[in-house]
XYZ file of C-alpha atoms in Angstrom:
241
model
C -20.696 -37.826 64.178
C -22.977 -38.626 67.384
C -22.375 -36.980 70.459
C -20.822 -40.196 72.056
C -18.343 -40.190 69.304
C -17.365 -36.536 69.378
C -16.470 -37.367 73.142
C -14.547 -40.304 72.481
C -12.574 -38.334 69.805
C -11.792 -35.418 72.083
C -10.494 -37.930 74.635
C -8.334 -39.164 72.068
C -7.211 -35.900 71.188
C -6.541 -34.743 74.850
C -4.880 -38.459 75.628
C -7.035 -38.522 78.638
C -10.008 -40.075 80.081
C -12.371 -37.536 81.579
C -13.866 -38.730 85.083
C -16.544 -35.919 84.391
C -17.566 -36.286 81.032
C -19.977 -33.265 81.563
C -16.796 -31.263 81.781
C -15.679 -32.491 78.224
C -19.005 -31.761 76.883
C -19.119 -28.289 78.096
C -15.559 -27.427 76.603
C -16.907 -28.713 73.334
C -20.152 -26.655 73.363
C -20.287 -23.606 71.439
C -22.435 -20.644 72.587
C -24.858 -21.244 69.590
C -25.623 -24.700 70.785
C -26.670 -24.176 74.351
C -30.577 -23.437 73.156
C -30.257 -26.103 70.737
C -29.176 -29.046 72.938
C -29.776 -30.380 76.328
C -26.546 -28.939 77.748
C -25.864 -26.985 80.726
C -23.405 -24.326 79.638
C -21.209 -23.635 76.722
C -17.267 -23.338 77.016
C -17.069 -19.775 77.752
C -16.391 -20.035 81.597
C -13.837 -23.076 81.073
C -12.130 -20.850 78.125
C -11.746 -18.148 80.786
C -10.033 -20.452 83.154
C -7.966 -22.115 80.484
C -6.631 -19.101 79.042
C -5.008 -18.165 82.444
C -3.724 -21.860 82.993
C -2.467 -21.920 79.448
C -0.408 -18.530 79.923
C 1.063 -19.759 83.207
C 2.250 -23.177 81.616
C 3.812 -21.485 78.685
C 5.600 -18.650 80.504
C 7.106 -21.495 83.001
C 8.156 -23.682 80.011
C 9.913 -20.751 78.118
C 11.564 -19.638 81.331
C 13.090 -22.956 81.749
C 13.956 -23.693 77.870
C 15.496 -20.290 77.365
C 17.627 -19.217 80.160
C 19.699 -16.614 78.003
C 16.453 -14.638 76.715
C 15.517 -11.402 78.284
C 11.897 -10.448 79.275
C 11.155 -8.947 75.862
C 12.040 -12.080 73.849
C 10.355 -14.415 76.337
C 7.258 -12.174 76.217
C 7.270 -12.034 72.426
C 7.505 -16.018 72.355
C 4.636 -16.404 74.698
C 2.478 -14.014 72.816
C 3.250 -16.056 69.494
C 2.444 -19.359 71.143
C -0.734 -18.402 72.687
C -2.027 -16.344 69.710
C -5.441 -16.929 68.355
C -3.920 -17.767 65.067
C -1.448 -20.470 66.697
C -4.195 -21.873 68.646
C -6.461 -22.265 65.925
C -3.939 -23.971 63.916
C -3.284 -26.616 66.633
C -6.918 -27.161 67.000
C -7.205 -27.961 63.361
C -4.008 -30.192 63.376
C -5.374 -32.258 66.506
C -8.937 -32.788 64.708
C -10.704 -30.599 67.335
C -13.055 -29.025 64.621
C -15.147 -32.429 64.141
C -15.648 -32.890 67.876
C -17.265 -28.991 68.541
C -21.087 -28.978 69.196
C -22.479 -26.210 67.026
C -26.024 -24.665 67.012
C -27.794 -24.523 63.797
C -26.705 -20.481 63.451
C -23.005 -21.761 62.913
C -23.340 -24.829 60.801
C -23.383 -22.860 57.482
C -20.418 -20.867 58.567
C -17.743 -23.431 57.440
C -14.252 -23.041 58.161
C -14.215 -19.288 57.949
C -16.537 -19.202 61.344
C -14.249 -21.968 63.041
C -11.051 -20.139 63.695
C -12.225 -18.457 66.757
C -14.169 -21.376 67.915
C -10.913 -23.480 67.726
C -8.999 -21.062 69.843
C -11.885 -20.916 72.327
C -12.243 -24.807 72.459
C -8.776 -25.423 72.879
C -8.720 -23.160 76.064
C -11.714 -24.636 77.197
C -10.101 -28.301 77.126
C -7.090 -26.688 78.944
C -9.545 -25.754 81.909
C -11.661 -28.968 81.691
C -8.462 -31.189 81.727
C -7.304 -29.132 84.997
C -10.516 -29.364 86.784
C -10.588 -32.889 86.173
C -7.184 -34.095 86.437
C -5.159 -31.349 87.924
C -2.391 -29.295 86.449
C -0.275 -32.216 85.535
C -3.092 -33.421 82.980
C -3.760 -29.745 81.453
C 0.022 -29.225 81.328
C 0.626 -32.647 79.201
C -1.885 -31.530 76.819
C -0.525 -28.159 76.270
C 3.226 -29.272 76.207
C 2.389 -32.122 73.527
C 0.191 -29.939 71.337
C 2.011 -26.797 71.344
C 5.913 -28.179 71.435
C 5.771 -28.776 67.591
C 5.458 -24.867 67.213
C 8.000 -23.950 69.954
C 10.842 -22.313 68.232
C 13.308 -19.583 69.109
C 12.960 -17.604 66.157
C 9.177 -16.820 66.895
C 10.908 -14.348 69.225
C 12.153 -12.325 66.375
C 8.720 -11.982 64.808
C 7.879 -8.102 64.431
C 5.760 -6.970 67.175
C 3.794 -4.612 64.861
C 3.753 -6.227 61.368
C 1.850 -2.937 60.093
C 4.935 -0.675 61.330
C 7.285 -2.933 60.091
C 5.929 -3.273 56.797
C 5.372 0.549 56.389
C 9.122 0.957 57.254
C 10.195 -1.291 54.714
C 7.993 0.021 52.221
C 9.082 3.544 52.610
C 12.699 2.504 52.984
C 12.421 0.622 49.596
C 10.273 3.067 47.841
C 7.720 0.338 47.053
C 4.898 2.536 46.786
C 1.622 3.650 48.658
C 0.424 1.240 51.513
C -3.057 0.756 52.351
C -5.249 -1.525 53.463
C -8.898 -2.690 52.560
C -11.522 -4.941 54.639
C -12.851 -7.387 51.965
C -15.041 -9.707 53.906
C -16.838 -10.021 57.288
C -18.336 -13.482 57.890
C -19.655 -15.303 61.147
C -22.329 -14.293 63.808
C -22.450 -10.788 65.281
C -21.294 -12.031 68.520
C -17.970 -13.704 66.987
C -17.380 -12.053 63.512
C -14.423 -13.079 61.287
C -12.713 -10.098 59.453
C -10.721 -10.343 56.137
C -8.508 -7.630 55.064
C -5.812 -7.257 52.097
C -2.750 -4.992 52.337
C -2.223 -3.108 49.032
C 0.588 -1.341 47.238
C -0.314 1.022 44.738
C -3.868 -0.758 44.842
C -2.013 -4.050 44.090
C -2.803 -6.927 46.731
C 0.575 -7.753 48.185
C -1.115 -9.681 51.434
C -4.388 -10.960 53.074
C -5.339 -11.969 56.744
C -8.088 -12.656 58.767
C -8.768 -11.918 62.574
C -11.480 -11.776 65.013
C -11.089 -7.693 64.851
C -10.183 -5.311 61.909
C -6.783 -4.428 63.718
C -6.016 -8.262 63.876
C -7.080 -9.027 60.404
C -4.885 -5.990 59.079
C -1.990 -7.291 61.155
C -2.289 -10.663 59.459
C -2.258 -9.008 56.026
C 0.640 -7.239 56.746
C 2.660 -10.303 57.947
C 1.429 -12.129 54.817
C 2.871 -9.296 52.570
C 6.190 -8.998 54.678
C 6.350 -12.709 53.628
C 5.492 -12.492 49.960
C 7.659 -9.531 49.532
C 10.685 -11.330 51.170
C 11.134 -9.356 54.330
C 10.195 -12.592 56.610
C 10.206 -16.247 56.156
C 7.620 -18.079 58.194
C 7.009 -14.904 60.087
C 10.650 -14.256 61.046
C 12.405 -11.039 60.342
C 15.359 -11.573 57.839
C 18.706 -9.718 58.078
C 18.239 -8.946 54.424
C 15.466 -9.193 51.775
C 15.218 -12.452 49.747
C 15.878 -12.258 46.087
């Protein structure tokens, strides 16, 4: 896909026509591409701006949508919605992957190295939309793309999947719970870790993240799902089966 086609595709995804195309180009430019292409900056500064705007827009939307929720539930729901996992999923659903300008060092990483880039570009697009079209443009994009992921039961997801899994494993005497790091991919400045959760040496869950802690938490959540303690990440009143 040519640069012009990438920009056009990104505008379709955003449902917005940029007056400053350079802002859109910057939002789509991975740090690895700055040295390879005739571009001013990567998405990092726009990502910083977009992160703050995203948090504010989501917080305001949740406050209005769930008047009966206390601060704790609202916080858990917000954290779930703006998490790296959710944003990378949304970015993939929207087709942002094919719009990103990558440097040669990133081209071979495939989908493994794309998760954090998708999260970052999503936030950078929010920042670019804000600068080019104001808060209305940014808010429209956020609500349109995140709305399918907005569900009240996200507020009931375990805050600490590792602690919750350990609690359930010990209560039901399922065996010895351990974690093992099985893969590290991506460049040094943006590594991607993969961990597995084991019960008596048998794999029960697998997860990835931008840190070992995040990968183990994802593996714990996957194990909770497979063992029947959650469904789609939501704590069940009783174990299935």
